mmCIF file of C-alpha atoms in Angstrom:
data_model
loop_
_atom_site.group_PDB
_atom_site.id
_atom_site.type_symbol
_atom_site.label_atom_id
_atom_site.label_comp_id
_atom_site.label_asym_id
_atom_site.label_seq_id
_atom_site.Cartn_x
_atom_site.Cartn_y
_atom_site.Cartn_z
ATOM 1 C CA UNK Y 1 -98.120 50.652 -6.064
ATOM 2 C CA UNK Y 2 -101.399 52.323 -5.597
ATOM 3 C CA UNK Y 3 -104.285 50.467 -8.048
ATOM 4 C CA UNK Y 4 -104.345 54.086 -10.203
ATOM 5 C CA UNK Y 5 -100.771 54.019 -10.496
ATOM 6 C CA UNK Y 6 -100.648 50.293 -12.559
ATOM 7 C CA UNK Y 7 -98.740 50.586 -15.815
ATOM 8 C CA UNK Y 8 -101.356 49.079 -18.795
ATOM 9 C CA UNK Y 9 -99.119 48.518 -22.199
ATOM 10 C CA UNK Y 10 -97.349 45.679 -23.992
ATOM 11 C CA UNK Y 11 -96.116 47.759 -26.679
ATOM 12 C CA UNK Y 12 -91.907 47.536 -27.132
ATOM 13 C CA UNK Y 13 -92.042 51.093 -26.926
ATOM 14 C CA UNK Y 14 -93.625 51.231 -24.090
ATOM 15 C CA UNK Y 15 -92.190 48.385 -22.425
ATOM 16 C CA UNK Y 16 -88.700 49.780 -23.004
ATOM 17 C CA UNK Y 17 -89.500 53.452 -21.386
ATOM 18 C CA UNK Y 18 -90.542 51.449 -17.991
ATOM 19 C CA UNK Y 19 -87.728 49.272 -18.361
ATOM 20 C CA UNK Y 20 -85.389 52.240 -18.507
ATOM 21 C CA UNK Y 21 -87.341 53.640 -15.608
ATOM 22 C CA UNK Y 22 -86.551 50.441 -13.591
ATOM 23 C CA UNK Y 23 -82.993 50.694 -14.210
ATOM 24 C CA UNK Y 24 -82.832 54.412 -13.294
ATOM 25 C CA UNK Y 25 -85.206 53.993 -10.225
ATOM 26 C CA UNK Y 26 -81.915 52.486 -7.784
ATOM 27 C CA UNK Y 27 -79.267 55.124 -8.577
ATOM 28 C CA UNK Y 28 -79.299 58.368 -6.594
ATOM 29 C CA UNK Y 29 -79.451 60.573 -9.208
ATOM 30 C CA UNK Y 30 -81.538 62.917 -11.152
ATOM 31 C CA UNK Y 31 -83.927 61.696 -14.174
ATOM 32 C CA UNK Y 32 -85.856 63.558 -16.730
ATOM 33 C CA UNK Y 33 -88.647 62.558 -17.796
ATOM 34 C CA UNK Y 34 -90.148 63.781 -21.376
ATOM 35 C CA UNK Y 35 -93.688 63.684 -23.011
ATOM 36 C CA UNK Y 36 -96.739 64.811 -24.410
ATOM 37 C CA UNK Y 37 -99.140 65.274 -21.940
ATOM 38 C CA UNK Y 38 -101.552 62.395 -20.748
ATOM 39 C CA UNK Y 39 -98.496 59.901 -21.420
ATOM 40 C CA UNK Y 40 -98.085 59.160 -17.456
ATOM 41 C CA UNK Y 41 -94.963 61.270 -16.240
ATOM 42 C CA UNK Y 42 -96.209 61.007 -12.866
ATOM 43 C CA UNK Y 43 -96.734 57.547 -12.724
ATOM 44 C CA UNK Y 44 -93.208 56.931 -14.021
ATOM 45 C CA UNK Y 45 -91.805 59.616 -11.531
ATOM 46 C CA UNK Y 46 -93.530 57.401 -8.579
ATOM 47 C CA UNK Y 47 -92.226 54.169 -9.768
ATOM 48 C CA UNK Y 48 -88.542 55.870 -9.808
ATOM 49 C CA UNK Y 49 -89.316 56.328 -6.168
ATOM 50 C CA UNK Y 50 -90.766 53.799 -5.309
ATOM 51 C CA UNK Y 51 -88.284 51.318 -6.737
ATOM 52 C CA UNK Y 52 -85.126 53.376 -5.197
ATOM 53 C CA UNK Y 53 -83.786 52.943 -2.058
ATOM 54 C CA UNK Y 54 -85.728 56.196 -0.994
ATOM 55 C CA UNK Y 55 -88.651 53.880 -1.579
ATOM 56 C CA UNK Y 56 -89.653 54.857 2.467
ATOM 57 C CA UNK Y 57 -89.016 58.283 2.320
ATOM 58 C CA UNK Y 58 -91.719 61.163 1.284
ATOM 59 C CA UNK Y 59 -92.101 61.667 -2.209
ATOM 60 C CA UNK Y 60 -93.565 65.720 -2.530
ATOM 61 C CA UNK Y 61 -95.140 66.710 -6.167
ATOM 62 C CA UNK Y 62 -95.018 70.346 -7.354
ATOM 63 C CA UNK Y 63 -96.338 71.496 -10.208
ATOM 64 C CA UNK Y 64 -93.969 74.437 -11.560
ATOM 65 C CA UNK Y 65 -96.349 75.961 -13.980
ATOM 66 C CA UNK Y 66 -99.702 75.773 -11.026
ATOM 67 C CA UNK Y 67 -97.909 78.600 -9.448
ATOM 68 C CA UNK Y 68 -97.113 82.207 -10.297
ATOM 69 C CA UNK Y 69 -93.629 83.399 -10.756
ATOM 70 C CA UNK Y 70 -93.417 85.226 -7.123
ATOM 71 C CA UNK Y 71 -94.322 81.964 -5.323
ATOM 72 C CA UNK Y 72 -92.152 79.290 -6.374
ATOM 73 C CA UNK Y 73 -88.735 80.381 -4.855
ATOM 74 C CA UNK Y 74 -91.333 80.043 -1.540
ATOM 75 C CA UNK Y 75 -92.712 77.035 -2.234
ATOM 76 C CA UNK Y 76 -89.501 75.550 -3.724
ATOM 77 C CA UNK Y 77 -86.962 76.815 -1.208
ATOM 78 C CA UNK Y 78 -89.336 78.072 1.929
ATOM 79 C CA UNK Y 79 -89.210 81.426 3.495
ATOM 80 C CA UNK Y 80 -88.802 83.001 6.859
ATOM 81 C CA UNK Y 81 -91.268 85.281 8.985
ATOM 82 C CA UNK Y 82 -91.163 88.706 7.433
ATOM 83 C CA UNK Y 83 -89.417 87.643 4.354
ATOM 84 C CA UNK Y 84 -92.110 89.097 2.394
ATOM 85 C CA UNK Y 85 -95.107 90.534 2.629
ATOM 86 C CA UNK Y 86 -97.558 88.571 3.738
ATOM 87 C CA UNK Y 87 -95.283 85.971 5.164
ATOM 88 C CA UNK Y 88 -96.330 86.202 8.897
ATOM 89 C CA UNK Y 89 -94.824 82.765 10.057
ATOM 90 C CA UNK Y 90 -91.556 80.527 8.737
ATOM 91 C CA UNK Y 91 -92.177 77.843 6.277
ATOM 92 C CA UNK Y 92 -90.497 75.137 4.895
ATOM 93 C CA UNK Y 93 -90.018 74.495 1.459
ATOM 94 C CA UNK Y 94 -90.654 71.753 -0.584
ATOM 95 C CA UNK Y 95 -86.827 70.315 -0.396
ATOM 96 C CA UNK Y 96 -86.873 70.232 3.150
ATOM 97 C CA UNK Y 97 -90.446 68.898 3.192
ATOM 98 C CA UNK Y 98 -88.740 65.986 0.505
ATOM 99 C CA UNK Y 99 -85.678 65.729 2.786
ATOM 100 C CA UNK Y 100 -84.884 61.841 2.637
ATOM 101 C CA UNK Y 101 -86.946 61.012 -0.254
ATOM 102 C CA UNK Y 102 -87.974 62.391 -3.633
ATOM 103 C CA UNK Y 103 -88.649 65.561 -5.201
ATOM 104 C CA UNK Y 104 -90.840 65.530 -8.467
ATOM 105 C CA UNK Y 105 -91.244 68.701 -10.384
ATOM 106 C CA UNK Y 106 -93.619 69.092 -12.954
ATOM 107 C CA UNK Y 107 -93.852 71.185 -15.754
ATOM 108 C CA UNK Y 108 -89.820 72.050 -15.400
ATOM 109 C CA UNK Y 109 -89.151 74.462 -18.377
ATOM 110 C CA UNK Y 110 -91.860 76.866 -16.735
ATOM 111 C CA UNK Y 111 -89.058 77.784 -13.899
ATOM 112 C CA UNK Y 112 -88.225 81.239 -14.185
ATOM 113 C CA UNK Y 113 -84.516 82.627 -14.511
ATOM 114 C CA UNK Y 114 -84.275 83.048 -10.554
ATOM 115 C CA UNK Y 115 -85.765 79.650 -10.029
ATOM 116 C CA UNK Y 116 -83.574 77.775 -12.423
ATOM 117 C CA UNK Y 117 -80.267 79.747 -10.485
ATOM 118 C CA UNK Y 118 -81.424 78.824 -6.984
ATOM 119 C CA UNK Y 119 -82.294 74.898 -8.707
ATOM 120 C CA UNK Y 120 -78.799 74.764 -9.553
ATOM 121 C CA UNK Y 121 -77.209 75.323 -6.549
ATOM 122 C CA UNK Y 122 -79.449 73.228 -4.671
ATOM 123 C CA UNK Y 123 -78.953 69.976 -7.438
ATOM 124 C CA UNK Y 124 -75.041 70.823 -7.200
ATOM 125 C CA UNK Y 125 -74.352 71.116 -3.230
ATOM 126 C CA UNK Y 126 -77.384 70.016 -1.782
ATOM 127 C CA UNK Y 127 -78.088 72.991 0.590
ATOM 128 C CA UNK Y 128 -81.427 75.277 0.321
ATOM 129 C CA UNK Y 129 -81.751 78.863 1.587
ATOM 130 C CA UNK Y 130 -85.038 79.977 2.781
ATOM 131 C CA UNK Y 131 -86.168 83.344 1.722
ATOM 132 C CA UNK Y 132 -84.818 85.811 4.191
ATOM 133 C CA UNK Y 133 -82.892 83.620 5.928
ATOM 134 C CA UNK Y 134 -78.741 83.850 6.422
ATOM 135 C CA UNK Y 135 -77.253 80.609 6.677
ATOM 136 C CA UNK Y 136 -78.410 77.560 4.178
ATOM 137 C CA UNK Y 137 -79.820 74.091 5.394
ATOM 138 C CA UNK Y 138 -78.620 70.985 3.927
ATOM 139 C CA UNK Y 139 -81.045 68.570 2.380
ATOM 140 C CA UNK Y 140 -80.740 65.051 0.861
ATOM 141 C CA UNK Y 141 -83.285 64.847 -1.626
ATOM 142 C CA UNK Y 142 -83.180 62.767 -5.541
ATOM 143 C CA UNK Y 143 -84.646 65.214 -8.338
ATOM 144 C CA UNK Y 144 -86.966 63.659 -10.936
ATOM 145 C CA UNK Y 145 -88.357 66.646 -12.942
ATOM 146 C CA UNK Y 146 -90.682 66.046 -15.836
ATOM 147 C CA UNK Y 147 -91.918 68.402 -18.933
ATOM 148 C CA UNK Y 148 -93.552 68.180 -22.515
ATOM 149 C CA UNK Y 149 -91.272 70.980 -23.888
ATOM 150 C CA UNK Y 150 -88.067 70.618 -25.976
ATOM 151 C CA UNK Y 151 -85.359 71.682 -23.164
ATOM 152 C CA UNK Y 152 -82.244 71.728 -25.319
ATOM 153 C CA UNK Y 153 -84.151 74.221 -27.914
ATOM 154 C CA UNK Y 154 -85.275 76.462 -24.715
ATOM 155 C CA UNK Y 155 -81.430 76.343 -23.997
ATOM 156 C CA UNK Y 156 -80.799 77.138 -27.665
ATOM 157 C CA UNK Y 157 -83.273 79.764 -27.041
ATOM 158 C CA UNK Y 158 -81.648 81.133 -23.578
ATOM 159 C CA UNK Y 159 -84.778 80.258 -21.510
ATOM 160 C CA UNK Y 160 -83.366 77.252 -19.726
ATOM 161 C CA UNK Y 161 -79.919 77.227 -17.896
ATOM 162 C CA UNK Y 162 -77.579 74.699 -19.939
ATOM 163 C CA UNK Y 163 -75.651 74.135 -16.788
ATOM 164 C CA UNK Y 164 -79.130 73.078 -15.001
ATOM 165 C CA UNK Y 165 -79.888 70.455 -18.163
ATOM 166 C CA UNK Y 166 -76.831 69.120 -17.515
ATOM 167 C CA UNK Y 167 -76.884 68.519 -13.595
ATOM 168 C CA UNK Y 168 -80.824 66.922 -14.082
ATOM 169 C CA UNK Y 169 -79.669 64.915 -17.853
ATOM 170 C CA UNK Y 170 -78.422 62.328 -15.832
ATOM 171 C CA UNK Y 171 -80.874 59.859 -17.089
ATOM 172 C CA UNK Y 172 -83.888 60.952 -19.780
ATOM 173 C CA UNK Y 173 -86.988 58.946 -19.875
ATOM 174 C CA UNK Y 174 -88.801 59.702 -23.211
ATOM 175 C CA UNK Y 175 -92.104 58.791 -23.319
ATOM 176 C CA UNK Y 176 -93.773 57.251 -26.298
ATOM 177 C CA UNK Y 177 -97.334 59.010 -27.408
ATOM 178 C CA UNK Y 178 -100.296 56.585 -27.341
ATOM 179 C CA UNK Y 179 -100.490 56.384 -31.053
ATOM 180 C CA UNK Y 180 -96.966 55.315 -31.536
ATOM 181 C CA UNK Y 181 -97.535 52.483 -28.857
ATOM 182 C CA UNK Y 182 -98.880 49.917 -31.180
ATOM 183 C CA UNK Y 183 -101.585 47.476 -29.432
ATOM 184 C CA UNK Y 184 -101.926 49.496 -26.090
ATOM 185 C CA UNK Y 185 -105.113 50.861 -27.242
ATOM 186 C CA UNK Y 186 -107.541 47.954 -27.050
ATOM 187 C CA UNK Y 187 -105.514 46.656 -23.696
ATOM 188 C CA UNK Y 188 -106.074 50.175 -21.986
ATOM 189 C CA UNK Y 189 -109.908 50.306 -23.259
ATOM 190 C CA UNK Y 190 -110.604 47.040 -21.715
ATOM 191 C CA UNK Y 191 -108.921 47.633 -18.692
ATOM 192 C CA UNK Y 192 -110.971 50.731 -18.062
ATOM 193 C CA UNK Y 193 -113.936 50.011 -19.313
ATOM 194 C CA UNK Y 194 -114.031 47.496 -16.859
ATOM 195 C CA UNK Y 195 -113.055 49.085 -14.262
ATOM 196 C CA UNK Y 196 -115.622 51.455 -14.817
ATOM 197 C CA UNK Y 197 -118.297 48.834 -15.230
ATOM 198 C CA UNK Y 198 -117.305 47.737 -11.875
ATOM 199 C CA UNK Y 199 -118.249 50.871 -10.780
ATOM 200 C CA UNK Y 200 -121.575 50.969 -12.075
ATOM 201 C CA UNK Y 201 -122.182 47.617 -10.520
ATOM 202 C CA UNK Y 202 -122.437 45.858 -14.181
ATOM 203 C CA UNK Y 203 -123.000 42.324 -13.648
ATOM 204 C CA UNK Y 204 -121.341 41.348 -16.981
ATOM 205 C CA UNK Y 205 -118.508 43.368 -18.897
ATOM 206 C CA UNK Y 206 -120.017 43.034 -22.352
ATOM 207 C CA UNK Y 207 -116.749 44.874 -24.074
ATOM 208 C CA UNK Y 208 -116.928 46.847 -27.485
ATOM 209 C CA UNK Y 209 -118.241 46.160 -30.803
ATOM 210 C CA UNK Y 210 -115.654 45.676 -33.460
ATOM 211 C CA UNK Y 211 -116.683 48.663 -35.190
ATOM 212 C CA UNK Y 212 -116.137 50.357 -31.406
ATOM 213 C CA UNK Y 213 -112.705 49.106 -31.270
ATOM 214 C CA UNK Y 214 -111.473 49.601 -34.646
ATOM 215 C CA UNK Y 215 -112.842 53.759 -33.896
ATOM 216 C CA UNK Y 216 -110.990 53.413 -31.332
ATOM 217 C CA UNK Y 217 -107.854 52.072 -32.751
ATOM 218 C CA UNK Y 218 -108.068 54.561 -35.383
ATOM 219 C CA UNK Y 219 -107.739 57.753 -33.738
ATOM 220 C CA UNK Y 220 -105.142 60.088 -32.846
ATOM 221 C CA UNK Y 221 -105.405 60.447 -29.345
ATOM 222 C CA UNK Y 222 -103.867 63.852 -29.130
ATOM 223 C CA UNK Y 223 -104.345 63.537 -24.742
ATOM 224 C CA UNK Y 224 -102.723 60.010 -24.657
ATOM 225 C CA UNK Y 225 -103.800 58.225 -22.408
ATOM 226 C CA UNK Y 226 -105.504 60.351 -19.976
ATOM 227 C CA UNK Y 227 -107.856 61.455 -23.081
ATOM 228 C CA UNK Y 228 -108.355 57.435 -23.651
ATOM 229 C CA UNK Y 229 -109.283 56.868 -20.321
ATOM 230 C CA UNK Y 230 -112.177 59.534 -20.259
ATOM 231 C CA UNK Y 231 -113.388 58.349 -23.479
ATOM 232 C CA UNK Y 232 -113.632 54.982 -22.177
ATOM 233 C CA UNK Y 233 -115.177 55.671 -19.062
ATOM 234 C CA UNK Y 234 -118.238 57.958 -20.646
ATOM 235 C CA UNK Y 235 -118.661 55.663 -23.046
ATOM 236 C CA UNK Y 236 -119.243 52.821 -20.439
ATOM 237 C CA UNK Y 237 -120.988 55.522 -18.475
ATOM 238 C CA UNK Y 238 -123.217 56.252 -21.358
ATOM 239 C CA UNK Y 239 -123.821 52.600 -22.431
ATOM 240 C CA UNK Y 240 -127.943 52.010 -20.993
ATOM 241 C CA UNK Y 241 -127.736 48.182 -22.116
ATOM 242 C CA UNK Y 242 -124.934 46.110 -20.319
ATOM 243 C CA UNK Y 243 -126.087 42.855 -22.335
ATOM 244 C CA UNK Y 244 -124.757 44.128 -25.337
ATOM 245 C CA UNK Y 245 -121.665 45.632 -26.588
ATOM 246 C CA UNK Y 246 -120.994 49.160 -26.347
ATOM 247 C CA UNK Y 247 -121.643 50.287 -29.596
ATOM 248 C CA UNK Y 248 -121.130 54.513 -29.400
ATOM 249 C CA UNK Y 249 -117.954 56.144 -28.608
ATOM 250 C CA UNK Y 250 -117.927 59.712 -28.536
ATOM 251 C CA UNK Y 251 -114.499 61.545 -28.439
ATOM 252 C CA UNK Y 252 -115.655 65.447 -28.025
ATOM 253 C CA UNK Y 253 -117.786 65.638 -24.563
ATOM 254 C CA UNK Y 254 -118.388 69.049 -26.083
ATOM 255 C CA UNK Y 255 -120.493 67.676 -29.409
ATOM 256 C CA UNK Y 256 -124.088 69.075 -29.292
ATOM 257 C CA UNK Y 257 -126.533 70.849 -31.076
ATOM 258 C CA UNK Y 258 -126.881 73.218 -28.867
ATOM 259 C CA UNK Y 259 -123.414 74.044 -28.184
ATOM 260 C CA UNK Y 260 -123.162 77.751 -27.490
ATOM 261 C CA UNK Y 261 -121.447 79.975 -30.590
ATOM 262 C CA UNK Y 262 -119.040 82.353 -28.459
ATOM 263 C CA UNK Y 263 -119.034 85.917 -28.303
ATOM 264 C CA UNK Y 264 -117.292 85.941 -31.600
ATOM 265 C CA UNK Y 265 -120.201 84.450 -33.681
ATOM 266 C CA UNK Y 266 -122.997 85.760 -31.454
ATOM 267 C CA UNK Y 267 -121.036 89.155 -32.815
ATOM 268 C CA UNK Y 268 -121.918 88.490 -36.470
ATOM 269 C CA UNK Y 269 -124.131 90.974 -38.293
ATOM 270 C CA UNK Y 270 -127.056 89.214 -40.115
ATOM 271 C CA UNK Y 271 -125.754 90.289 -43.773
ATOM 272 C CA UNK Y 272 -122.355 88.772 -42.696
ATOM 273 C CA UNK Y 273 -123.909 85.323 -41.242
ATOM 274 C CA UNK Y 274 -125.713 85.028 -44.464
ATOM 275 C CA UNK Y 275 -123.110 85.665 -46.885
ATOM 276 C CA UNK Y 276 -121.192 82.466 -44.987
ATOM 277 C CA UNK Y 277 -120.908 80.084 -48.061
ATOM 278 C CA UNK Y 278 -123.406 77.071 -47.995
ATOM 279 C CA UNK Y 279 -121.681 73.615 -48.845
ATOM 280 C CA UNK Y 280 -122.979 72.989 -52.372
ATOM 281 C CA UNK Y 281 -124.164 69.270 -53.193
ATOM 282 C CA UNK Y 282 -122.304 67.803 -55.847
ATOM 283 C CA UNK Y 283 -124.085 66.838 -58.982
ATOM 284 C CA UNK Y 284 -123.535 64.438 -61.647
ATOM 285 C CA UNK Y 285 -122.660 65.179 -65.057
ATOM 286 C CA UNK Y 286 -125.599 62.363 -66.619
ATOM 287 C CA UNK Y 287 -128.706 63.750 -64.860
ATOM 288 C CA UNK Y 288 -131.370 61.394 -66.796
ATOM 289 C CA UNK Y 289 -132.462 58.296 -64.328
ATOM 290 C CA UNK Y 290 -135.159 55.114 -65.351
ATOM 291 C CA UNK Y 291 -136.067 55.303 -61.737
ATOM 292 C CA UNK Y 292 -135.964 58.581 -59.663
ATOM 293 C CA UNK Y 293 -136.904 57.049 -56.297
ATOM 294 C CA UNK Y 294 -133.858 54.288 -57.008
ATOM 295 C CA UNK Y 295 -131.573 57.096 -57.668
ATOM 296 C CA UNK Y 296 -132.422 59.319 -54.606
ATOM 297 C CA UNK Y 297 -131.999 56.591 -52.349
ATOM 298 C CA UNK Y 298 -128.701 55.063 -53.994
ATOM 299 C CA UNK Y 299 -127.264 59.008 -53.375
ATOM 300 C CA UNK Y 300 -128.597 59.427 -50.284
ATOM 301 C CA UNK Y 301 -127.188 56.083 -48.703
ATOM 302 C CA UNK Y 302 -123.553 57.422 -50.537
ATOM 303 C CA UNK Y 303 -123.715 60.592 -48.819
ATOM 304 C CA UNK Y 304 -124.092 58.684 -45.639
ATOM 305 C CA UNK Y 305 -121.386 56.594 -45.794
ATOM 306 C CA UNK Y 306 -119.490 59.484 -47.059
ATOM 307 C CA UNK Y 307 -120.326 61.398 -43.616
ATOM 308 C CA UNK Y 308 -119.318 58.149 -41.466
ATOM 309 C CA UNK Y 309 -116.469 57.666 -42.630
ATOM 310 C CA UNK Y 310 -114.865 61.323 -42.344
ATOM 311 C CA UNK Y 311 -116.444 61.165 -38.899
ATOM 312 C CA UNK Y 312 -114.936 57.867 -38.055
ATOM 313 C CA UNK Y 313 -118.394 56.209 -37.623
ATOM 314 C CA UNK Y 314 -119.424 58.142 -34.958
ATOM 315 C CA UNK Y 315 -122.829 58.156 -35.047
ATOM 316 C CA UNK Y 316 -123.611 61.609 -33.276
ATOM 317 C CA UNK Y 317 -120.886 63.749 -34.812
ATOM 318 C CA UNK Y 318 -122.039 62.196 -38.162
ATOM 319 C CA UNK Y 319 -125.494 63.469 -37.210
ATOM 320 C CA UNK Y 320 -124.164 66.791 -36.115
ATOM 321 C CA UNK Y 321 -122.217 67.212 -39.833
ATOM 322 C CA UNK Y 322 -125.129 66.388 -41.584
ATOM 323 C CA UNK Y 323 -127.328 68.656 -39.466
ATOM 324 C CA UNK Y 324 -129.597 65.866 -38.911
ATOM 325 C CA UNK Y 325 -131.232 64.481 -34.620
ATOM 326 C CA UNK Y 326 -129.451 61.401 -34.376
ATOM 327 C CA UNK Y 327 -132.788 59.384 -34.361
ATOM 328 C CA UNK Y 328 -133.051 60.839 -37.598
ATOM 329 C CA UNK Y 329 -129.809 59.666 -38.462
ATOM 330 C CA UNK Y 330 -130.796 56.104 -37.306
ATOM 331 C CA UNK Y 331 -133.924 56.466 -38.599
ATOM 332 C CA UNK Y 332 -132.065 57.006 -42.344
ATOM 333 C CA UNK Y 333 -128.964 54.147 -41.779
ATOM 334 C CA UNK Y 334 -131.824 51.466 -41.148
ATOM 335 C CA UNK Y 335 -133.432 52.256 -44.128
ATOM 336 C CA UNK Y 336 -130.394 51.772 -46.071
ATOM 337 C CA UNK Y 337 -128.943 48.908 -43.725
ATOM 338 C CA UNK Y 338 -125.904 50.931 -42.781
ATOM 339 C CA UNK Y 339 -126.721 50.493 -39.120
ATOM 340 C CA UNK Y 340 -123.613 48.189 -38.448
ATOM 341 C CA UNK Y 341 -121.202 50.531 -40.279
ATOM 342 C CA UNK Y 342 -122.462 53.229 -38.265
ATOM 343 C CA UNK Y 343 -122.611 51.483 -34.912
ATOM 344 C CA UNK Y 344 -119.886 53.509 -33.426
#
């Protein structure tokens, strides 16, 4: 397989949805493959081919929801000349381009009504009909289709065909989120933060701090593992000092200070931007102190490790919530020696 398509993981959750993917990969019939998005549906699809007995044959990608609604019975089924306007030559479509091999289709439960008919009839007998054309051309070609929506509740719903679910529901692949895969998050980091230091020409990998990692470890990852791997990669990207460990991780690319408000805020009225409420600073009951300089400083080191920890230790959001220039924010956690809880 082709170096981007590697599978990275030793989770059992993970390891089980490419084992099932193995197993699936030498019959000739359809699979489904299920997940959020970023969880690599295309990189299982390929493997399925790959691994088949098709293995030599093309495998053709089409994304269902990249196209409007008029185009897909063309680029699914192909057309003739004069079919339509605008069709001044015959085309195949993307079966008889897959003829032999695989067909992968994307984004499935975007198909339209007509689409999902047409599907059927080409899962169930294996013949196409271009657009404008009489007679129907036979095609041998394996269906792996893929999607991040709930297709038996769009059934439920009467936006998917049940009959169609049940030709392609040969074989469903679900694919485990990166947060339920437990351990696959330092793996994938160092694989691509290598990678990418390879890139840069880094004579040393010098990794990620622990306080890196355990950010890392400890978020969400709502984009899987496509959001993981661009987090990675800036961060390497980002890194000036390749003796040390990359200390800063920064999850929004988005995150600055001068981040532009939208036509929505721009839209606000002085007297309505001003009467936005102003986060108060809580105060404590006993207000008396023996030393008032001790007392500002042992609040103001409080508030920052309040800030770094609902920002995960991130040292530029934390700057951004505390509307502070991140060398100012340095500047403060070296004064109070917080520098290596806020190295990330």
């Amino acid at each position: 397989m082709e170096r981007e398509s590697v599978f990275i993981g030793q989770s059992l959750a993970f390891l089980d949805s490419v084992e099932r993917a193995s197993r699936a990969a030498a019959l000739n019939r359809p699979v489904l493959v299920i997940g959020e998005r970023g969880t690599g549906k295309e990189l299982v699809a390929e493997r399925l081919h790959r691994l088949s007995p098709r293995w030599d044959g093309p495998l053709i990608v089409m994304n269902c929801a990249a196209l409007p609604e008029t185009l897909i019975e063309a680029e699914l089924f192909g057309h003739e000349a004069g079919a339509f306007t605008g069709a001044t030559r015959a085309r195949a479509g993307r079966f008889e381009e897959a003829d032999g091999g695989t067909l992968f289709l994307d984004e499935l439960g975007t198909l339209s009504a007509a689409a999902q008919e047409r599907l059927l009839r080409a899962v169930e007998y294996g013949e196409v009909t271009r657009i404008g054309a009489s007679r129907p051309v036979n095609v041998d070609v394996r269906i792996v289709a893929a999607t991040n929506e709930n297709l038996p509740a769009l059934v439920e719903q009467n936006r998917f065909r049940a009959d169609l679910l049940d030709r392609l529901s040969f074989e469903v692949i679900t694919l485990p989120p990166l947060r339920a895969r437990e351990g696959d998050v330092p793996v994938l980091a160092e694989h691509f933060g290598r990678r990418m230091a390879a890139e840069l020409g880094w004579e040393r990998w010098p990794g990620f701090s622990k306080a890196a990692m355990e950010t890392l470890t400890g978020y969400d990852w709502p984009g899987n593992v496509r959001e993981l791997r661009n987090v990675i990669e800036r961060a390497v990207y980002r890194w000036e000092n390749e003796a040390h460990a990359i200390e800063s991780i920064e999850f929004d690319p988005f995150a600055s200070p001068w981040k532009p408000k939208g036509e929505a805020a721009r839209s606000l009225t002085p007297a309505t931007a001003s009467a936005q409420p102003v986060p108060a600073v809580a105060a404590n009951d006993e207000l008396e102190c023996a030393d008032f300089k001790a007392a500002c400083d042992e609040y103001e080191k409080k508030l920052l490790i309040a800030a770094l920890k609902r920002c995960r230790f991130n040292q530029r959001v934390t700057a951004k919530a505390l509307a502070l220039t991140y060398d100012q924010l340095r500047h403060a956690l070296r004064r109070h020696d917080l520098l290596q809880a806020g190295g990330s």
